[in-house]
Amino acid sequence: MRPSRRSRAAEAAAAALLVLVTAACGSRLPESDFGHRDRGTPTGAGTDAPIRVGILSSATSPVGGAAFTGPRDGAVAFFDRLNAHGGIGGRRVEVKLCDDGGSGVGDNECVHRLIDEDRVVALVATTALDYAGASRVSRARVPDIGGQPIGAAYDTWPHLYGVYGSLAPREGTPGWDGTLYGGTEVYRYFRREHGARTAAVVSYNQAASASYAGLIERGLKAEGYRVVTEQVDFVLPNFRAVAADLKEQGADLVFDAIDSHGNAQLCRAMDDVGARVTAKVTNVQNWTSTVADDYKDAPRCRNALWVTGSSRNFDDTSFPAVREFRDATKGLETHTQWQLEGWAAARWFTEAATACAAEGVTRACVDAFMNRSEGFTAGGLLLPVTFERLAEPPATRRTCLSVARWKDGTGWVSQGEMDDTCFEVPQLPYEP
């Protein structure tokens, strides 16, 4: 199997993990409330009417205003730049935004509004805490392009095309008969490239946190690590005791299933007790330009922060496509990897709509283009994305990853070329 990226569904879900514990998701509206319209030509050929797309995000979710807005902001920046340069075949892209509030009820309302009232051609860069309306989007055959796999929707439903792709059949059941699979390439990378042998996993004494920590532990053990597990109280965490034990155990790496605030506290405690590690590994949602402020009280741990993902480092402006993204988003207060991935999603839609322009930019045409997507990279911003619909999950997979580490005064520094940082690794099952 050719090089590709791994499924990031478990990692993306973990990034929102504590919100899922505390958020009031609400009941879902009956599917019958949404009248199904046909897949006609809302913006067909032979017209200069705007091409309408929808961006659905949990902008005001219980986790806070900025947590789920990165993909939205990146996509909007792309479409603004596209319109300034003439749009698609002379037609501007009109963006319809909808904030679902982080609830299932709100999500269904957004889906209804965007699909049935605004008549969007496609959804782009969806980032929903509870994507309750995913089945409705699929049944309406509206292509959902480049969404973040916070839940299992992008490994469940046809016509949904997550930003990292999928190998699953997507016939209405998550993954393969309710089981998803993820690789061990992150752990293989640190073992091979940095000689790491002992890894710690820090979690809260809370079910979702402990479950994700267990998945990390299994992956580490599959790669031959000695694993040290640390659990802290969710309400009154004693991070100093954890840090002291990390030092005593001689941990090379630290992984976690805790929130951003907890990570900052853990790093401060590690600095206070003198715990030094090869890498404090975080996830793509924490791949932001705010590290210096977020970890201001932990300079040593801060400069041991590493991150892995499936897209090119937003700080790597030596790459032309990243430079274009940064130029277009220079007005934003902060930059994040999710913004770059939202930009990539908007570019993906644009390629599809451009290919459809001659016959009409319809839902059906855009969806057909997406269904044929093979090896999309957004000009090198993403590892090659594919949708293979395998009948059986692969036992192993050759998977590549993007790696960066934080350096004060410089920002995130890329570690090698992501297209060459590849490993043949086992695929481990987990329940969504």
PDB file of N, CA and C in Angstrom, residues 131-193:
ATOM      1  N   TYR A 131     -21.772  16.194  15.976  1.00  0.00           N
ATOM      2  CA  TYR A 131     -22.251  16.277  14.598  1.00  0.00           C
ATOM      3  C   TYR A 131     -23.519  15.431  14.451  1.00  0.00           C
ATOM      4  N   ALA A 132     -24.568  15.841  15.144  1.00  0.00           N
ATOM      5  CA  ALA A 132     -25.820  15.089  15.158  1.00  0.00           C
ATOM      6  C   ALA A 132     -26.505  15.092  13.804  1.00  0.00           C
ATOM      7  N   GLY A 133     -26.246  16.118  12.985  1.00  0.00           N
ATOM      8  CA  GLY A 133     -26.903  16.229  11.692  1.00  0.00           C
ATOM      9  C   GLY A 133     -26.183  15.519  10.567  1.00  0.00           C
ATOM     10  N   ALA A 134     -25.140  14.748  10.880  1.00  0.00           N
ATOM     11  CA  ALA A 134     -24.340  14.106   9.833  1.00  0.00           C
ATOM     12  C   ALA A 134     -25.173  13.176   8.953  1.00  0.00           C
ATOM     13  N   SER A 135     -26.054  12.413   9.544  1.00  0.00           N
ATOM     14  CA  SER A 135     -26.863  11.479   8.746  1.00  0.00           C
ATOM     15  C   SER A 135     -27.777  12.235   7.793  1.00  0.00           C
ATOM     16  N   ARG A 136     -28.275  13.387   8.238  1.00  0.00           N
ATOM     17  CA  ARG A 136     -29.139  14.225   7.378  1.00  0.00           C
ATOM     18  C   ARG A 136     -28.345  14.770   6.194  1.00  0.00           C
ATOM     19  N   VAL A 137     -27.130  15.205   6.440  1.00  0.00           N
ATOM     20  CA  VAL A 137     -26.255  15.688   5.365  1.00  0.00           C
ATOM     21  C   VAL A 137     -26.026  14.575   4.350  1.00  0.00           C
ATOM     22  N   SER A 138     -25.746  13.375   4.858  1.00  0.00           N
ATOM     23  CA  SER A 138     -25.484  12.239   3.976  1.00  0.00           C
ATOM     24  C   SER A 138     -26.713  11.869   3.168  1.00  0.00           C
ATOM     25  N   ARG A 139     -27.870  11.833   3.812  1.00  0.00           N
ATOM     26  CA  ARG A 139     -29.082  11.426   3.111  1.00  0.00           C
ATOM     27  C   ARG A 139     -29.467  12.443   2.027  1.00  0.00           C
ATOM     28  N   ALA A 140     -29.153  13.721   2.273  1.00  0.00           N
ATOM     29  CA  ALA A 140     -29.412  14.751   1.268  1.00  0.00           C
ATOM     30  C   ALA A 140     -28.348  14.758   0.176  1.00  0.00           C
ATOM     31  N   ARG A 141     -27.322  13.934   0.353  1.00  0.00           N
ATOM     32  CA  ARG A 141     -26.215  13.826  -0.603  1.00  0.00           C
ATOM     33  C   ARG A 141     -25.528  15.170  -0.837  1.00  0.00           C
ATOM     34  N   VAL A 142     -25.383  15.907   0.222  1.00  0.00           N
ATOM     35  CA  VAL A 142     -24.637  17.156   0.175  1.00  0.00           C
ATOM     36  C   VAL A 142     -23.186  16.851   0.544  1.00  0.00           C
ATOM     37  N   PRO A 143     -22.231  17.108  -0.323  1.00  0.00           N
ATOM     38  CA  PRO A 143     -20.846  16.807   0.030  1.00  0.00           C
ATOM     39  C   PRO A 143     -20.353  17.679   1.175  1.00  0.00           C
ATOM     40  N   ASP A 144     -19.785  17.039   2.172  1.00  0.00           N
ATOM     41  CA  ASP A 144     -19.192  17.715   3.329  1.00  0.00           C
ATOM     42  C   ASP A 144     -17.683  17.536   3.182  1.00  0.00           C
ATOM     43  N   ILE A 145     -16.979  18.613   2.877  1.00  0.00           N
ATOM     44  CA  ILE A 145     -15.596  18.533   2.398  1.00  0.00           C
ATOM     45  C   ILE A 145     -14.600  19.036   3.442  1.00  0.00           C
ATOM     46  N   GLY A 146     -13.659  18.172   3.813  1.00  0.00           N
ATOM     47  CA  GLY A 146     -12.550  18.587   4.658  1.00  0.00           C
ATOM     48  C   GLY A 146     -12.911  18.864   6.096  1.00  0.00           C
ATOM     49  N   GLY A 147     -13.912  18.166   6.636  1.00  0.00           N
ATOM     50  CA  GLY A 147     -14.303  18.364   8.034  1.00  0.00           C
ATOM     51  C   GLY A 147     -13.325  17.720   9.002  1.00  0.00           C
ATOM     52  N   GLN A 148     -13.343  18.203  10.245  1.00  0.00           N
ATOM     53  CA  GLN A 148     -12.492  17.647  11.294  1.00  0.00           C
ATOM     54  C   GLN A 148     -13.179  16.447  11.944  1.00  0.00           C
ATOM     55  N   PRO A 149     -12.505  15.291  12.037  1.00  0.00           N
ATOM     56  CA  PRO A 149     -13.130  14.077  12.586  1.00  0.00           C
ATOM     57  C   PRO A 149     -13.142  14.053  14.108  1.00  0.00           C
ATOM     58  N   ILE A 150     -13.892  14.982  14.720  1.00  0.00           N
ATOM     59  CA  ILE A 150     -13.973  15.022  16.181  1.00  0.00           C
ATOM     60  C   ILE A 150     -14.721  13.795  16.700  1.00  0.00           C
ATOM     61  N   GLY A 151     -15.699  13.339  15.957  1.00  0.00           N
ATOM     62  CA  GLY A 151     -16.398  12.091  16.262  1.00  0.00           C
ATOM     63  C   GLY A 151     -16.168  11.091  15.150  1.00  0.00           C
ATOM     64  N   ALA A 152     -17.068  10.122  15.032  1.00  0.00           N
ATOM     65  CA  ALA A 152     -16.894   9.049  14.044  1.00  0.00           C
ATOM     66  C   ALA A 152     -17.646   9.292  12.747  1.00  0.00           C
ATOM     67  N   ALA A 153     -18.280  10.467  12.570  1.00  0.00           N
ATOM     68  CA  ALA A 153     -19.152  10.698  11.416  1.00  0.00           C
ATOM     69  C   ALA A 153     -18.440  10.488  10.087  1.00  0.00           C
ATOM     70  N   TYR A 154     -17.185  10.925   9.997  1.00  0.00           N
ATOM     71  CA  TYR A 154     -16.478  10.854   8.713  1.00  0.00           C
ATOM     72  C   TYR A 154     -15.978   9.442   8.395  1.00  0.00           C
ATOM     73  N   ASP A 155     -16.106   8.535   9.342  1.00  0.00           N
ATOM     74  CA  ASP A 155     -15.846   7.119   9.098  1.00  0.00           C
ATOM     75  C   ASP A 155     -17.143   6.318   9.113  1.00  0.00           C
ATOM     76  N   THR A 156     -18.287   7.014   9.004  1.00  0.00           N
ATOM     77  CA  THR A 156     -19.596   6.365   9.094  1.00  0.00           C
ATOM     78  C   THR A 156     -20.451   6.579   7.851  1.00  0.00           C
ATOM     79  N   TRP A 157     -20.521   7.823   7.364  1.00  0.00           N
ATOM     80  CA  TRP A 157     -21.511   8.188   6.357  1.00  0.00           C
ATOM     81  C   TRP A 157     -20.901   8.483   4.999  1.00  0.00           C
ATOM     82  N   PRO A 158     -21.572   8.044   3.920  1.00  0.00           N
ATOM     83  CA  PRO A 158     -21.140   8.471   2.587  1.00  0.00           C
ATOM     84  C   PRO A 158     -21.406   9.959   2.387  1.00  0.00           C
ATOM     85  N   HIS A 159     -20.741  10.552   1.422  1.00  0.00           N
ATOM     86  CA  HIS A 159     -20.853  11.968   1.065  1.00  0.00           C
ATOM     87  C   HIS A 159     -20.184  12.889   2.075  1.00  0.00           C
ATOM     88  N   LEU A 160     -19.590  12.321   3.133  1.00  0.00           N
ATOM     89  CA  LEU A 160     -18.799  13.092   4.086  1.00  0.00           C
ATOM     90  C   LEU A 160     -17.328  12.761   3.857  1.00  0.00           C
ATOM     91  N   TYR A 161     -16.529  13.806   3.630  1.00  0.00           N
ATOM     92  CA  TYR A 161     -15.127  13.619   3.247  1.00  0.00           C
ATOM     93  C   TYR A 161     -14.231  14.357   4.237  1.00  0.00           C
ATOM     94  N   GLY A 162     -13.802  13.641   5.268  1.00  0.00           N
ATOM     95  CA  GLY A 162     -12.970  14.240   6.304  1.00  0.00           C
ATOM     96  C   GLY A 162     -11.627  14.688   5.760  1.00  0.00           C
ATOM     97  N   VAL A 163     -11.023  15.644   6.444  1.00  0.00           N
ATOM     98  CA  VAL A 163      -9.784  16.240   5.961  1.00  0.00           C
ATOM     99  C   VAL A 163      -8.634  15.243   5.930  1.00  0.00           C
ATOM    100  N   TYR A 164      -8.729  14.130   6.684  1.00  0.00           N
ATOM    101  CA  TYR A 164      -7.669  13.132   6.697  1.00  0.00           C
ATOM    102  C   TYR A 164      -8.017  11.886   5.881  1.00  0.00           C
ATOM    103  N   GLY A 165      -9.193  11.880   5.231  1.00  0.00           N
ATOM    104  CA  GLY A 165      -9.590  10.721   4.445  1.00  0.00           C
ATOM    105  C   GLY A 165     -10.141   9.606   5.318  1.00  0.00           C
ATOM    106  N   SER A 166     -10.436   8.465   4.684  1.00  0.00           N
ATOM    107  CA  SER A 166     -10.974   7.312   5.408  1.00  0.00           C
ATOM    108  C   SER A 166     -10.806   6.061   4.566  1.00  0.00           C
ATOM    109  N   LEU A 167     -10.555   4.955   5.244  1.00  0.00           N
ATOM    110  CA  LEU A 167     -10.508   3.647   4.587  1.00  0.00           C
ATOM    111  C   LEU A 167     -11.786   2.855   4.835  1.00  0.00           C
ATOM    112  N   ALA A 168     -12.668   3.350   5.703  1.00  0.00           N
ATOM    113  CA  ALA A 168     -13.843   2.609   6.138  1.00  0.00           C
ATOM    114  C   ALA A 168     -14.910   2.539   5.043  1.00  0.00           C
ATOM    115  N   PRO A 169     -15.791   1.536   5.103  1.00  0.00           N
ATOM    116  CA  PRO A 169     -16.854   1.405   4.093  1.00  0.00           C
ATOM    117  C   PRO A 169     -17.818   2.590   4.068  1.00  0.00           C
ATOM    118  N   ARG A 170     -18.066   3.221   5.213  1.00  0.00           N
ATOM    119  CA  ARG A 170     -18.962   4.377   5.330  1.00  0.00           C
ATOM    120  C   ARG A 170     -20.349   4.059   4.778  1.00  0.00           C
ATOM    121  N   GLU A 171     -20.962   3.056   5.382  1.00  0.00           N
ATOM    122  CA  GLU A 171     -22.303   2.628   4.979  1.00  0.00           C
ATOM    123  C   GLU A 171     -23.311   2.806   6.101  1.00  0.00           C
ATOM    124  N   GLY A 172     -23.034   3.716   7.043  1.00  0.00           N
ATOM    125  CA  GLY A 172     -23.966   3.992   8.127  1.00  0.00           C
ATOM    126  C   GLY A 172     -23.556   3.439   9.469  1.00  0.00           C
ATOM    127  N   THR A 173     -22.458   2.679   9.509  1.00  0.00           N
ATOM    128  CA  THR A 173     -21.916   2.147  10.757  1.00  0.00           C
ATOM    129  C   THR A 173     -20.488   2.641  10.910  1.00  0.00           C
ATOM    130  N   PRO A 174     -20.087   3.105  12.088  1.00  0.00           N
ATOM    131  CA  PRO A 174     -18.718   3.594  12.251  1.00  0.00           C
ATOM    132  C   PRO A 174     -17.682   2.531  11.912  1.00  0.00           C
ATOM    133  N   GLY A 175     -16.721   2.895  11.103  1.00  0.00           N
ATOM    134  CA  GLY A 175     -15.614   2.001  10.798  1.00  0.00           C
ATOM    135  C   GLY A 175     -16.059   0.686  10.215  1.00  0.00           C
ATOM    136  N   TRP A 176     -15.585  -0.393  10.826  1.00  0.00           N
ATOM    137  CA  TRP A 176     -15.939  -1.754  10.418  1.00  0.00           C
ATOM    138  C   TRP A 176     -16.750  -2.387  11.547  1.00  0.00           C
ATOM    139  N   ASP A 177     -18.053  -2.470  11.339  1.00  0.00           N
ATOM    140  CA  ASP A 177     -18.957  -3.045  12.347  1.00  0.00           C
ATOM    141  C   ASP A 177     -18.801  -2.354  13.701  1.00  0.00           C
ATOM    142  N   GLY A 178     -18.629  -1.034  13.676  1.00  0.00           N
ATOM    143  CA  GLY A 178     -18.558  -0.264  14.912  1.00  0.00           C
ATOM    144  C   GLY A 178     -17.176  -0.114  15.501  1.00  0.00           C
ATOM    145  N   THR A 179     -16.154  -0.621  14.828  1.00  0.00           N
ATOM    146  CA  THR A 179     -14.787  -0.534  15.326  1.00  0.00           C
ATOM    147  C   THR A 179     -13.930   0.300  14.379  1.00  0.00           C
ATOM    148  N   LEU A 180     -13.180   1.234  14.936  1.00  0.00           N
ATOM    149  CA  LEU A 180     -12.234   2.045  14.164  1.00  0.00           C
ATOM    150  C   LEU A 180     -10.819   1.552  14.438  1.00  0.00           C
ATOM    151  N   TYR A 181      -9.880   2.007  13.602  1.00  0.00           N
ATOM    152  CA  TYR A 181      -8.497   1.562  13.728  1.00  0.00           C
ATOM    153  C   TYR A 181      -7.557   2.741  13.599  1.00  0.00           C
ATOM    154  N   GLY A 182      -6.478   2.711  14.360  1.00  0.00           N
ATOM    155  CA  GLY A 182      -5.455   3.750  14.293  1.00  0.00           C
ATOM    156  C   GLY A 182      -4.075   3.139  14.377  1.00  0.00           C
ATOM    157  N   GLY A 183      -3.089   3.832  13.814  1.00  0.00           N
ATOM    158  CA  GLY A 183      -1.732   3.305  13.755  1.00  0.00           C
ATOM    159  C   GLY A 183      -0.852   3.753  14.898  1.00  0.00           C
ATOM    160  N   THR A 184       0.354   3.211  14.941  1.00  0.00           N
ATOM    161  CA  THR A 184       1.311   3.479  16.026  1.00  0.00           C
ATOM    162  C   THR A 184       2.510   4.288  15.538  1.00  0.00           C
ATOM    163  N   GLU A 185       2.340   5.001  14.424  1.00  0.00           N
ATOM    164  CA  GLU A 185       3.488   5.679  13.811  1.00  0.00           C
ATOM    165  C   GLU A 185       4.119   6.754  14.689  1.00  0.00           C
ATOM    166  N   VAL A 186       3.320   7.434  15.509  1.00  0.00           N
ATOM    167  CA  VAL A 186       3.889   8.463  16.387  1.00  0.00           C
ATOM    168  C   VAL A 186       4.872   7.834  17.369  1.00  0.00           C
ATOM    169  N   TYR A 187       4.490   6.713  17.945  1.00  0.00           N
ATOM    170  CA  TYR A 187       5.352   6.043  18.913  1.00  0.00           C
ATOM    171  C   TYR A 187       6.573   5.426  18.217  1.00  0.00           C
ATOM    172  N   ARG A 188       6.370   4.917  17.005  1.00  0.00           N
ATOM    173  CA  ARG A 188       7.492   4.378  16.235  1.00  0.00           C
ATOM    174  C   ARG A 188       8.502   5.485  15.911  1.00  0.00           C
ATOM    175  N   TYR A 189       7.991   6.676  15.595  1.00  0.00           N
ATOM    176  CA  TYR A 189       8.873   7.800  15.259  1.00  0.00           C
ATOM    177  C   TYR A 189       9.813   8.127  16.420  1.00  0.00           C
ATOM    178  N   PHE A 190       9.276   8.301  17.613  1.00  0.00           N
ATOM    179  CA  PHE A 190      10.123   8.696  18.744  1.00  0.00           C
ATOM    180  C   PHE A 190      11.060   7.571  19.168  1.00  0.00           C
ATOM    181  N   ARG A 191      10.647   6.335  18.966  1.00  0.00           N
ATOM    182  CA  ARG A 191      11.537   5.226  19.283  1.00  0.00           C
ATOM    183  C   ARG A 191      12.695   5.160  18.301  1.00  0.00           C
ATOM    184  N   ARG A 192      12.377   5.309  17.004  1.00  0.00           N
ATOM    185  CA  ARG A 192      13.417   5.171  15.980  1.00  0.00           C
ATOM    186  C   ARG A 192      14.315   6.398  15.882  1.00  0.00           C
ATOM    187  N   GLU A 193      13.716   7.592  15.901  1.00  0.00           N
ATOM    188  CA  GLU A 193      14.468   8.818  15.672  1.00  0.00           C
ATOM    189  C   GLU A 193      15.146   9.361  16.918  1.00  0.00           C
TER     190      GLU A 193
END
